[in-house]
Tab-separated table of C-alpha atoms in Angstrom:
chain	number	residue	atom	x	y	z
F	1	MET	CA	-9.195	-35.880	15.966
F	2	ALA	CA	-8.309	-33.177	13.412
F	3	GLN	CA	-10.900	-31.037	14.818
F	4	ASP	CA	-9.605	-31.665	18.378
F	5	VAL	CA	-6.068	-30.614	17.346
F	6	LEU	CA	-7.227	-27.351	15.434
F	7	GLU	CA	-9.183	-26.121	18.528
F	8	LEU	CA	-6.077	-26.883	20.677
F	9	VAL	CA	-3.668	-24.790	18.677
F	10	GLN	CA	-6.142	-22.268	18.176
F	11	THR	CA	-6.731	-21.665	21.678
F	12	ARG	CA	-3.359	-22.444	22.784
F	13	GLY	CA	-1.131	-21.684	19.774
F	14	THR	CA	1.023	-18.940	21.454
F	15	ASP	CA	1.920	-21.228	24.048
F	16	ALA	CA	4.241	-23.649	22.366
F	17	ALA	CA	5.249	-25.756	25.444
F	18	SER	CA	1.533	-26.399	26.422
F	19	VAL	CA	0.610	-27.415	22.955
F	20	TRP	CA	3.694	-29.484	22.464
F	21	GLU	CA	2.930	-31.390	25.594
F	22	SER	CA	-0.777	-32.012	24.570
F	23	LEU	CA	0.482	-33.262	21.219
F	24	ASP	CA	3.098	-35.516	22.993
F	25	LYS	CA	0.478	-37.551	24.609
F	26	ILE	CA	-1.456	-38.219	21.334
F	27	PRO	CA	-0.540	-41.821	19.812
F	28	GLN	CA	1.891	-40.880	16.915
F	29	ALA	CA	0.166	-43.177	14.289
F	30	HIS	CA	-0.417	-42.353	10.502
F	31	ASP	CA	-3.781	-41.056	10.873
F	32	LEU	CA	-2.362	-38.287	13.249
F	33	TRP	CA	0.069	-37.230	10.577
F	34	ASP	CA	-2.773	-36.588	8.101
F	35	ASP	CA	-4.522	-34.791	10.923
F	36	ILE	CA	-1.583	-32.490	11.572
F	37	VAL	CA	-1.083	-31.779	7.867
F	38	ASN	CA	-4.647	-30.791	7.352
F	39	VAL	CA	-4.543	-28.856	10.560
F	40	ALA	CA	-1.494	-26.802	9.334
F	41	VAL	CA	-3.131	-26.181	5.966
F	42	GLN	CA	-6.258	-25.059	7.740
F	43	LEU	CA	-4.272	-22.642	9.825
F	44	ARG	CA	-2.584	-21.303	6.525
F	45	LEU	CA	-5.930	-20.488	5.003
F	46	ASN	CA	-6.817	-18.646	8.219
F	47	ARG	CA	-3.372	-16.715	8.168
F	48	GLN	CA	-2.618	-18.122	11.674
F	49	TRP	CA	0.989	-17.824	11.489
F	50	GLU	CA	1.960	-18.561	15.134
F	51	PRO	CA	0.021	-21.494	15.555
F	52	ILE	CA	1.484	-22.931	12.269
F	53	ILE	CA	4.883	-22.421	13.553
F	54	THR	CA	3.886	-24.160	16.830
F	55	VAL	CA	2.436	-27.187	14.897
F	56	CYS	CA	5.412	-27.416	12.398
F	57	GLU	CA	8.293	-26.908	15.028
F	58	TRP	CA	6.769	-29.841	17.242
F	59	VAL	CA	6.955	-31.946	14.113
F	60	LEU	CA	10.554	-31.134	13.631
F	61	ARG	CA	11.672	-31.125	17.201
F	62	ARG	CA	9.546	-33.683	19.183
F	63	SER	CA	7.675	-35.977	16.919
F	64	SER	CA	8.602	-39.203	15.385
F	65	PHE	CA	7.435	-38.156	12.171
F	66	ARG	CA	9.948	-37.185	9.333
F	67	PRO	CA	8.741	-33.803	8.116
F	68	ASP	CA	7.869	-33.676	4.394
F	69	ILE	CA	8.302	-30.458	1.935
F	70	ILE	CA	4.837	-29.419	2.883
F	71	CYS	CA	5.393	-29.077	6.521
F	72	TYR	CA	9.017	-27.019	5.820
F	73	ASN	CA	7.167	-24.850	3.244
F	74	LEU	CA	4.554	-24.071	5.745
F	75	LEU	CA	7.047	-23.057	8.306
F	76	ILE	CA	9.042	-21.073	5.914
F	77	ASP	CA	5.737	-19.349	4.818
F	78	ALA	CA	4.871	-18.501	8.381
F	79	TYR	CA	8.374	-17.212	9.484
F	80	GLY	CA	8.245	-15.030	6.236
F	81	GLN	CA	4.907	-13.431	6.989
F	82	LYS	CA	6.153	-12.740	10.618
F	83	ARG	CA	9.315	-11.187	8.926
F	84	GLN	CA	11.666	-13.514	11.044
F	85	LEU	CA	14.253	-14.112	8.302
F	86	SER	CA	16.698	-16.024	10.308
F	87	GLU	CA	14.151	-18.440	11.384
F	88	ALA	CA	12.766	-18.847	7.769
F	89	GLU	CA	16.310	-19.405	6.501
F	90	ALA	CA	17.021	-22.030	9.368
F	91	ALA	CA	13.853	-23.756	8.356
F	92	TYR	CA	15.300	-23.796	4.605
F	93	MET	CA	18.640	-25.224	5.882
F	94	ALA	CA	17.051	-27.855	7.852
F	95	LEU	CA	14.909	-28.862	4.748
F	96	LEU	CA	18.230	-29.257	3.034
F	97	GLU	CA	19.901	-31.115	5.841
F	98	ALA	CA	17.079	-33.635	5.858
F	99	ARG	CA	17.458	-34.347	2.308
F	100	CYS	CA	14.292	-32.963	1.343
F	101	VAL	CA	14.197	-31.597	-2.275
F	102	PRO	CA	13.043	-27.914	-2.416
F	103	THR	CA	10.261	-27.333	-4.743
F	104	GLU	CA	9.545	-24.053	-6.583
F	105	ASP	CA	6.863	-23.276	-3.828
F	106	THR	CA	9.873	-23.127	-1.309
F	107	TYR	CA	12.009	-20.898	-3.473
F	108	ALA	CA	8.758	-18.614	-4.135
F	109	LEU	CA	8.324	-18.410	-0.181
F	110	LEU	CA	11.713	-17.438	0.475
F	111	LEU	CA	11.521	-14.532	-2.281
F	112	ARG	CA	8.288	-13.247	-0.557
F	113	ALA	CA	9.937	-13.374	2.893
F	114	TYR	CA	12.917	-11.475	1.715
F	115	CYS	CA	10.945	-8.845	-0.440
F	116	GLY	CA	8.567	-8.327	2.432
F	117	SER	CA	11.511	-7.514	4.767
F	118	GLY	CA	13.073	-5.174	2.156
F	119	GLN	CA	16.028	-7.745	1.886
F	120	LEU	CA	16.040	-7.411	-2.112
F	121	HIS	CA	19.736	-8.446	-2.540
F	122	ARG	CA	18.928	-11.660	-0.595
F	123	ALA	CA	15.946	-12.121	-2.646
F	124	GLU	CA	18.035	-11.925	-5.713
F	125	GLY	CA	20.365	-14.457	-4.268
F	126	VAL	CA	17.479	-17.126	-4.161
F	127	ILE	CA	17.324	-16.672	-7.971
F	128	SER	CA	21.156	-17.207	-8.234
F	129	GLU	CA	20.905	-20.346	-6.103
F	130	MET	CA	18.322	-21.837	-8.369
F	131	GLN	CA	20.385	-21.256	-11.449
F	132	ARG	CA	23.593	-22.421	-9.731
F	133	ASN	CA	21.585	-25.685	-8.823
F	134	GLY	CA	20.490	-26.041	-12.543
F	135	ILE	CA	16.882	-25.213	-11.742
F	136	PRO	CA	15.411	-22.632	-14.115
F	137	PRO	CA	13.251	-20.192	-12.194
F	138	THR	CA	9.532	-20.726	-13.277
F	139	ALA	CA	6.636	-18.482	-13.453
F	140	THR	CA	5.590	-19.312	-9.935
F	141	VAL	CA	8.949	-18.295	-8.756
F	142	TYR	CA	9.197	-15.088	-10.619
F	143	ASN	CA	5.623	-14.354	-9.944
F	144	ALA	CA	6.408	-14.450	-6.342
F	145	TYR	CA	9.295	-12.246	-6.980
F	146	LEU	CA	7.065	-9.687	-8.666
F	147	ASP	CA	4.431	-10.054	-5.765
F	148	GLY	CA	7.001	-9.212	-3.111
F	149	LEU	CA	8.393	-6.355	-5.233
F	150	LEU	CA	4.948	-4.906	-5.711
F	151	LYS	CA	4.228	-4.913	-2.088
F	152	ALA	CA	7.632	-3.395	-1.302
F	153	ARG	CA	6.642	-0.677	-3.996
F	154	CYS	CA	9.977	-1.452	-5.845
F	155	SER	CA	8.382	-0.806	-9.213
F	156	GLU	CA	11.718	-0.269	-11.004
F	157	LYS	CA	13.021	-3.720	-9.852
F	158	ALA	CA	9.732	-5.333	-10.773
F	159	VAL	CA	10.118	-4.049	-14.345
F	160	GLU	CA	13.741	-5.268	-14.279
F	161	VAL	CA	12.547	-8.664	-13.326
F	162	TYR	CA	9.724	-8.672	-15.694
F	163	GLN	CA	12.101	-7.977	-18.594
F	164	ARG	CA	14.470	-10.516	-17.403
F	165	MET	CA	11.715	-13.045	-17.199
F	166	LYS	CA	10.920	-12.411	-20.970
F	167	LYS	CA	14.443	-12.431	-21.969
F	168	GLU	CA	14.920	-15.955	-20.632
F	169	ARG	CA	11.747	-16.937	-22.187
F	170	CYS	CA	10.204	-17.903	-18.959
F	171	ARG	CA	6.558	-18.551	-19.889
F	172	THR	CA	4.314	-15.730	-18.401
F	173	ASN	CA	0.961	-16.231	-17.504
F	174	THR	CA	-2.277	-14.341	-16.408
F	175	GLU	CA	-0.862	-13.882	-12.862
F	176	THR	CA	2.338	-12.333	-14.225
F	177	TYR	CA	0.663	-9.874	-16.190
F	178	THR	CA	-1.799	-9.084	-13.517
F	179	LEU	CA	1.060	-8.094	-11.334
F	180	MET	CA	2.810	-5.957	-13.593
F	181	ILE	CA	-0.558	-4.063	-14.339
F	182	ASN	CA	-0.661	-3.566	-10.532
F	183	VAL	CA	3.016	-2.474	-10.508
F	184	TYR	CA	2.568	0.241	-13.158
F	185	GLY	CA	-0.754	1.199	-11.519
F	186	LYS	CA	0.628	1.815	-8.047
F	187	ALA	CA	3.656	3.824	-9.837
F	188	ASN	CA	0.967	6.062	-11.307
F	189	GLN	CA	1.743	4.841	-14.796
F	190	PRO	CA	-1.778	3.888	-15.944
F	191	MET	CA	-0.792	3.729	-19.795
F	192	SER	CA	1.984	1.384	-19.136
F	193	SER	CA	-0.541	-0.752	-17.293
F	194	LEU	CA	-2.749	-0.835	-20.439
F	195	ARG	CA	0.257	-1.526	-22.485
F	196	VAL	CA	0.863	-4.716	-20.486
F	197	PHE	CA	-2.821	-5.553	-20.726
F	198	ARG	CA	-2.665	-5.286	-24.721
F	199	GLU	CA	0.502	-7.427	-24.759
F	200	MET	CA	-1.254	-9.821	-22.667
F	201	LYS	CA	-4.097	-10.327	-25.109
F	202	SER	CA	-1.756	-10.213	-28.039
F	203	VAL	CA	-0.248	-13.365	-26.863
F	204	GLY	CA	-3.210	-15.040	-26.255
F	205	CYS	CA	-3.397	-14.985	-22.427
F	206	LYS	CA	-6.612	-14.416	-20.986
F	207	PRO	CA	-7.476	-11.713	-18.670
F	208	ASN	CA	-9.404	-12.854	-15.541
F	209	ILE	CA	-11.579	-10.471	-13.239
F	210	CYS	CA	-8.461	-9.720	-11.303
F	211	THR	CA	-6.714	-8.585	-14.304
F	212	TYR	CA	-9.666	-6.295	-15.209
F	213	THR	CA	-9.837	-5.051	-11.656
F	214	ALA	CA	-6.127	-4.100	-11.729
F	215	LEU	CA	-6.364	-2.140	-14.641
F	216	VAL	CA	-9.564	-0.292	-13.454
F	217	ASN	CA	-7.473	0.608	-10.066
F	218	ALA	CA	-4.654	1.587	-12.368
F	219	PHE	CA	-6.726	4.258	-13.915
F	220	ALA	CA	-8.714	4.887	-10.894
F	221	ARG	CA	-5.422	6.188	-9.077
F	222	GLU	CA	-5.353	8.871	-11.560
F	223	GLY	CA	-8.972	9.770	-11.520
F	224	LEU	CA	-9.351	8.661	-15.187
F	225	CYS	CA	-13.273	7.893	-14.494
F	226	GLU	CA	-13.891	7.449	-18.479
F	227	LYS	CA	-11.053	4.950	-18.918
F	228	ALA	CA	-11.907	3.185	-15.811
F	229	GLU	CA	-15.533	2.834	-17.070
F	230	GLU	CA	-14.337	1.461	-20.292
F	231	VAL	CA	-12.363	-1.238	-18.769
F	232	PHE	CA	-15.295	-2.022	-16.385
F	233	GLU	CA	-17.442	-2.427	-19.346
F	234	GLU	CA	-14.972	-4.515	-21.224
F	235	MET	CA	-14.708	-6.718	-18.171
F	236	GLN	CA	-18.687	-7.628	-18.266
F	237	GLN	CA	-18.630	-8.033	-22.171
F	238	ALA	CA	-15.812	-10.664	-21.454
F	239	GLY	CA	-18.478	-12.752	-19.268
F	240	HIS	CA	-17.030	-11.521	-16.021
F	241	GLU	CA	-19.678	-10.569	-13.010
F	242	PRO	CA	-18.209	-7.406	-11.377
F	243	ASP	CA	-17.432	-8.540	-7.555
F	244	VAL	CA	-16.959	-5.792	-4.765
F	245	TYR	CA	-13.504	-5.135	-5.558
F	246	ALA	CA	-14.420	-4.187	-9.022
F	247	TYR	CA	-17.055	-1.905	-8.004
F	248	ASN	CA	-14.838	-0.370	-5.380
F	249	ALA	CA	-12.125	0.256	-8.024
F	250	LEU	CA	-14.718	2.078	-10.058
F	251	MET	CA	-16.053	4.017	-7.102
F	252	GLU	CA	-12.311	4.916	-6.340
F	253	ALA	CA	-12.014	6.532	-9.914
F	254	TYR	CA	-14.894	8.839	-9.452
F	255	SER	CA	-13.684	9.788	-6.029
F	256	ARG	CA	-10.210	10.584	-7.321
F	257	ALA	CA	-11.948	12.627	-10.305
F	258	GLY	CA	-13.514	14.731	-7.529
F	259	LEU	CA	-16.837	13.138	-8.660
F	260	PRO	CA	-18.639	12.140	-5.472
F	261	GLN	CA	-21.878	11.779	-7.152
F	262	GLY	CA	-20.523	9.099	-9.621
F	263	ALA	CA	-19.007	7.355	-6.819
F	264	SER	CA	-22.418	7.295	-4.975
F	265	GLU	CA	-24.281	5.955	-8.190
F	266	ILE	CA	-21.542	3.125	-8.697
F	267	PHE	CA	-22.357	2.288	-4.875
F	268	SER	CA	-26.098	2.365	-5.635
F	269	LEU	CA	-25.582	0.153	-8.655
F	270	MET	CA	-23.450	-2.314	-6.726
F	271	GLU	CA	-26.355	-2.633	-4.278
F	272	HIS	CA	-29.120	-2.824	-7.121
F	273	MET	CA	-27.058	-5.763	-8.825
F	274	GLY	CA	-27.062	-7.551	-5.343
F	275	CYS	CA	-23.351	-7.232	-4.692
F	276	GLU	CA	-22.955	-6.445	-1.015
F	277	PRO	CA	-20.722	-3.268	-0.262
F	278	ASP	CA	-17.982	-4.022	2.214
F	279	ARG	CA	-16.088	-1.603	4.703
F	280	ALA	CA	-13.872	-0.467	1.854
F	281	SER	CA	-16.825	0.621	-0.206
F	282	TYR	CA	-17.904	2.845	2.578
F	283	ASN	CA	-14.617	4.213	3.171
F	284	ILE	CA	-14.440	5.124	-0.427
F	285	LEU	CA	-17.646	7.048	-0.175
F	286	VAL	CA	-16.487	8.876	2.777
F	287	ASP	CA	-13.375	9.761	0.901
F	288	ALA	CA	-15.244	10.919	-2.327
F	289	PHE	CA	-17.675	13.271	-0.448
F	290	GLY	CA	-14.576	14.432	1.833
F	291	ARG	CA	-12.640	15.241	-1.372
F	292	ALA	CA	-15.414	17.252	-2.649
F	293	GLY	CA	-15.949	19.381	0.624
F	294	LEU	CA	-19.259	17.690	1.447
F	295	HIS	CA	-18.420	16.878	4.909
F	296	GLN	CA	-21.938	16.072	5.894
F	297	GLU	CA	-22.190	13.492	3.151
F	298	ALA	CA	-19.090	12.083	4.254
F	299	GLU	CA	-20.323	11.844	7.976
F	300	ALA	CA	-23.470	10.235	6.661
F	301	ALA	CA	-21.563	7.642	4.828
F	302	PHE	CA	-19.636	7.051	7.896
F	303	GLN	CA	-22.576	6.575	10.038
F	304	GLU	CA	-24.280	3.972	7.725
F	305	LEU	CA	-21.042	1.932	7.759
F	306	LYS	CA	-21.636	1.725	11.534
F	307	GLN	CA	-25.501	1.218	10.989
F	308	GLN	CA	-24.532	-1.725	8.632
F	309	GLY	CA	-22.796	-3.493	11.604
F	310	MET	CA	-19.405	-2.804	10.428
F	311	ARG	CA	-16.778	-1.536	12.750
F	312	PRO	CA	-14.767	1.545	11.492
F	313	THR	CA	-11.097	0.876	11.022
F	314	MET	CA	-8.340	3.364	11.476
F	315	LYS	CA	-8.520	4.256	7.769
F	316	SER	CA	-12.323	5.020	8.325
F	317	HIS	CA	-11.478	7.576	11.059
F	318	MET	CA	-8.642	8.986	9.054
F	319	LEU	CA	-10.943	9.726	6.049
F	320	LEU	CA	-13.614	11.204	8.111
F	321	LEU	CA	-11.023	13.432	9.795
F	322	SER	CA	-9.675	14.545	6.477
F	323	ALA	CA	-13.081	15.281	5.436
F	324	HIS	CA	-13.846	17.773	8.183
F	325	ALA	CA	-10.350	19.172	8.186
F	326	ARG	CA	-11.160	20.309	4.650
F	327	SER	CA	-14.213	22.142	5.875
F	328	GLY	CA	-12.393	23.651	8.613
F	329	ASN	CA	-14.531	21.967	11.521
F	330	VAL	CA	-11.461	21.386	13.797
F	331	ALA	CA	-13.993	20.681	16.680
F	332	ARG	CA	-15.577	17.668	14.997
F	333	CYS	CA	-12.120	16.464	14.069
F	334	GLU	CA	-11.250	16.406	17.746
F	335	GLU	CA	-14.485	14.345	18.314
F	336	VAL	CA	-13.574	11.979	15.679
F	337	MET	CA	-10.220	11.595	17.083
F	338	ALA	CA	-11.679	11.164	20.657
F	339	GLN	CA	-14.094	8.405	19.248
F	340	LEU	CA	-10.991	6.737	17.721
F	341	HIS	CA	-9.427	6.468	21.261
F	342	LYS	CA	-12.540	5.358	22.687
F	343	SER	CA	-12.641	2.559	20.062
F	344	GLY	CA	-9.428	1.006	21.563
F	345	LEU	CA	-7.493	2.415	18.484
F	346	ARG	CA	-4.106	4.247	18.520
F	347	PRO	CA	-4.186	6.858	15.899
F	348	ASP	CA	-1.551	6.010	13.095
F	349	THR	CA	0.433	8.302	11.150
F	350	PHE	CA	-2.284	9.090	8.485
F	351	ALA	CA	-4.963	9.823	11.269
F	352	LEU	CA	-2.373	11.946	13.186
F	353	ASN	CA	-1.480	13.879	9.724
F	354	ALA	CA	-5.018	14.426	9.015
F	355	MET	CA	-5.346	16.236	12.528
F	356	LEU	CA	-2.309	18.109	11.982
F	357	ASN	CA	-3.835	19.378	8.810
F	358	ALA	CA	-6.967	20.343	10.349
F	359	TYR	CA	-5.146	22.525	12.973
F	360	GLY	CA	-2.884	23.902	10.260
F	361	ARG	CA	-5.805	25.009	8.074
F	362	ALA	CA	-7.423	26.624	10.961
F	363	GLY	CA	-4.294	28.611	11.993
F	364	ARG	CA	-3.916	26.754	15.243
F	365	LEU	CA	-0.335	26.411	15.051
F	366	ASP	CA	0.311	25.956	18.638
F	367	ASP	CA	-2.033	22.906	18.844
F	368	MET	CA	-0.299	21.612	15.666
F	369	GLU	CA	2.984	21.943	17.216
F	370	ARG	CA	1.705	20.112	20.482
F	371	LEU	CA	0.533	17.280	18.579
F	372	PHE	CA	3.807	17.086	16.316
F	373	ALA	CA	5.758	16.977	19.466
F	374	ALA	CA	3.545	14.019	20.864
F	375	MET	CA	4.407	12.197	17.560
F	376	GLU	CA	8.178	12.835	17.846
F	377	ARG	CA	8.124	11.857	21.412
F	378	GLY	CA	6.280	8.668	20.406
F	379	ASP	CA	3.469	9.137	23.171
F	380	GLY	CA	2.015	5.814	24.252
F	381	ALA	CA	-1.588	7.024	23.384
F	382	ILE	CA	-0.634	7.148	19.637
F	383	ALA	CA	1.078	4.946	17.265
F	384	GLY	CA	2.296	7.092	14.592
F	385	ALA	CA	5.720	8.532	14.050
F	386	PRO	CA	6.278	11.457	11.745
F	387	ASP	CA	6.650	10.616	7.957
F	388	THR	CA	7.339	12.876	4.883
F	389	SER	CA	3.607	13.874	4.829
F	390	THR	CA	3.561	15.135	8.272
F	391	TYR	CA	6.355	17.366	7.410
F	392	ASN	CA	4.376	18.392	4.349
F	393	VAL	CA	1.526	19.721	6.690
F	394	MET	CA	4.067	21.416	8.838
F	395	VAL	CA	5.839	23.093	5.727
F	396	ASN	CA	2.713	24.141	4.309
F	397	ALA	CA	1.075	25.390	7.222
F	398	TYR	CA	3.993	27.484	8.310
F	399	GLY	CA	4.290	28.942	4.640
F	400	ARG	CA	0.691	29.986	4.450
F	401	ALA	CA	0.963	31.810	7.707
F	402	GLY	CA	4.167	33.500	6.608
F	403	TYR	CA	6.338	31.909	9.166
F	404	LEU	CA	9.309	31.289	6.802
F	405	ASP	CA	11.778	30.785	9.586
F	406	ARG	CA	9.702	28.002	11.060
F	407	MET	CA	8.887	26.475	7.760
F	408	GLU	CA	12.682	26.173	6.787
F	409	ALA	CA	13.452	24.742	10.256
F	410	ALA	CA	10.532	22.195	9.547
F	411	PHE	CA	11.940	21.428	6.188
F	412	ARG	CA	15.645	20.893	7.615
F	413	SER	CA	14.202	18.635	9.917
F	414	LEU	CA	12.823	16.160	7.476
F	415	ALA	CA	16.432	15.434	6.387
F	416	ALA	CA	17.660	15.106	10.043
F	417	ARG	CA	14.859	12.370	10.466
F	418	GLY	CA	16.347	10.478	7.440
F	419	LEU	CA	13.348	11.438	5.481
F	420	ALA	CA	13.355	12.650	1.730
F	421	ALA	CA	11.361	15.581	0.695
F	422	ASP	CA	8.799	14.951	-2.205
F	423	VAL	CA	7.404	17.159	-4.643
F	424	VAL	CA	4.707	18.259	-2.305
F	425	THR	CA	7.322	19.343	0.158
F	426	TRP	CA	9.300	21.295	-2.263
F	427	THR	CA	5.969	22.802	-3.947
F	428	SER	CA	4.886	24.028	-0.369
F	429	ARG	CA	8.102	25.569	0.163
F	430	ILE	CA	8.232	27.323	-3.141
F	431	GLY	CA	4.629	28.272	-2.486
F	432	ALA	CA	5.307	30.077	0.622
F	433	TYR	CA	7.825	32.383	-1.326
F	434	ALA	CA	5.482	32.601	-4.310
F	435	ARG	CA	2.868	34.326	-1.969
F	436	LYS	CA	5.353	37.207	-1.174
F	437	LYS	CA	6.337	37.348	-4.886
F	438	GLU	CA	9.848	36.326	-4.162
F	439	TYR	CA	10.415	35.283	-7.590
F	440	GLY	CA	14.403	34.764	-6.965
F	441	GLN	CA	13.977	32.898	-3.818
F	442	CYS	CA	11.508	30.735	-5.762
F	443	LEU	CA	13.849	29.810	-8.540
F	444	ARG	CA	16.762	29.123	-5.963
F	445	VAL	CA	14.274	26.500	-4.114
F	446	PHE	CA	13.277	25.015	-7.435
F	447	GLU	CA	16.860	24.642	-8.221
F	448	GLU	CA	17.676	23.012	-4.964
F	449	MET	CA	14.695	20.533	-5.851
F	450	VAL	CA	16.138	19.540	-9.176
F	451	ASP	CA	19.349	19.060	-7.642
F	452	ALA	CA	17.864	16.686	-5.028
F	453	GLY	CA	16.530	14.545	-7.895
F	454	CYS	CA	12.868	15.580	-7.454
F	455	TYR	CA	11.182	16.631	-10.591
F	456	PRO	CA	8.256	19.071	-10.641
F	457	ASP	CA	4.488	18.496	-11.314
F	458	ALA	CA	1.712	20.742	-12.576
F	459	GLY	CA	1.271	22.108	-9.146
F	460	THR	CA	4.897	22.976	-9.058
F	461	ALA	CA	4.473	24.930	-12.146
F	462	LYS	CA	1.490	26.769	-11.232
F	463	VAL	CA	3.228	27.735	-7.719
F	464	LEU	CA	6.277	29.140	-9.885
F	465	LEU	CA	3.966	30.955	-12.308
F	466	ALA	CA	2.214	32.554	-9.255
F	467	ALA	CA	5.631	34.159	-8.196
F	468	CYS	CA	6.084	35.956	-11.612
F	469	SER	CA	5.590	39.705	-11.728
F	470	ASP	CA	5.822	40.139	-15.476
F	471	GLU	CA	5.830	38.204	-18.917
F	472	ARG	CA	9.539	37.770	-18.838
F	473	GLN	CA	9.467	35.882	-15.791
F	474	VAL	CA	6.645	33.902	-17.010
F	475	GLU	CA	8.503	32.963	-20.181
F	476	GLN	CA	11.495	32.117	-18.025
F	477	VAL	CA	9.783	29.689	-15.855
F	478	LYS	CA	8.312	27.740	-18.607
F	479	ALA	CA	11.651	27.637	-20.568
F	480	ILE	CA	13.149	26.246	-17.285
F	481	VAL	CA	10.780	23.696	-16.738
F	482	ARG	CA	10.285	22.714	-20.341
F	483	SER	CA	14.052	22.127	-20.666
F	484	MET	CA	14.126	19.547	-18.047
F	485	HIS	CA	10.777	17.913	-17.898
F	486	LYS	CA	9.540	15.435	-20.938
F	487	ASP	CA	5.759	16.371	-20.477
F	488	ALA	CA	6.059	19.912	-20.432
F	489	LYS	CA	2.641	20.434	-22.146
F	490	THR	CA	0.874	18.406	-19.321
F	491	LEU	CA	2.872	20.722	-16.593
F	492	PHE	CA	1.714	24.091	-18.243
F	493	ALA	CA	-1.904	22.956	-19.261
F	494	LEU	CA	-3.177	25.441	-16.781
């Protein structure tokens, strides 16, 4: 019976009325309840949210069964995954009205739902409600909170929650530390990730393969391949057999370091060790070769992906576009874009930005502007709206071409769309004036940058120095940046 019910909801899961009518006809014996629960759990494993909602709502609204906490939790989870917060909250209220006692999983699911929708103040309210009810948040609840904040890229809030967790003497576990290593890694703070890893071991908490992979990833994002190698080796010494995720993380380290051959060697090692590369492995290879300007090798990796029976994703096409854009092969970029459309994919912002960059690098500003206009209009054939990176491409292209008025107009448009300029935007804008040796204007833009709360990186320092015409200006620039940046030595390691 369970298999019949599963097939029913999988084939007609979006037609709730039809599924409910069929379920109504089944005698509601105890065996059916067991089958319904098993089906819902299987749907959860398959991440089939709509069918879960259909089944669980039938239990609540039409069946003679009394829903238990598992049913309510599945419903809250499904609505949360679909970002239907009002429905998730309604399920929680129904749970309370039915005098069903919430579990720590219930609160954890609510936290994930709120964080996933960017409702951080409401997530904090879940913790407050637990405390008002005399229920101290456990590691399960806090880990769900950290996971939601990680996915929402709210690193500062995640650190705050982690510190609160320790202050309240909530027992941290392997998942907690792994999450925090990921939080710092995604915030481009690999040494903080390492500090958490060492803290973890110092309190006797044993890292698992996910922990090691998270730390490899933290170093990989910064292209610190030697550090990533050290962690990878330590993982093996600890008795963990590297899986495809660990190999991919190490490949990424070499890719970001500009060492495509190293990434290729790790790919070969993975195959030699009997670990089958996945689509992400090939994407990393395409990216590694593309970053190094080896567009033919990037193309070969892309074709190999298809030969292995894998379907290229939007990201696969975007990485190939970027590779050919770097080499100035606009014609091939346009072919890739056509392939993307032919595959039934609507190009997203990342792919469109790569195409914009190709036009900009080739000096085809009219084509760049036409594509940008289509993005602004939201043409049906594309799925990407302009983001900060889009404007970065425009600012950089106009600046390189010497069209300063157009560059400034693009810069102003960024704020008009409610987007914030990042360090790349400001540096590109400064770079345009630096090419003309307009030192005073460079300093004025730099001051605007600082006033806006954006801090310079090594690229900004190099561009400012390029604007200098004499030693006095060089020393002035160094003094200005050193006075406001904690890591001046890194900035000026030129």
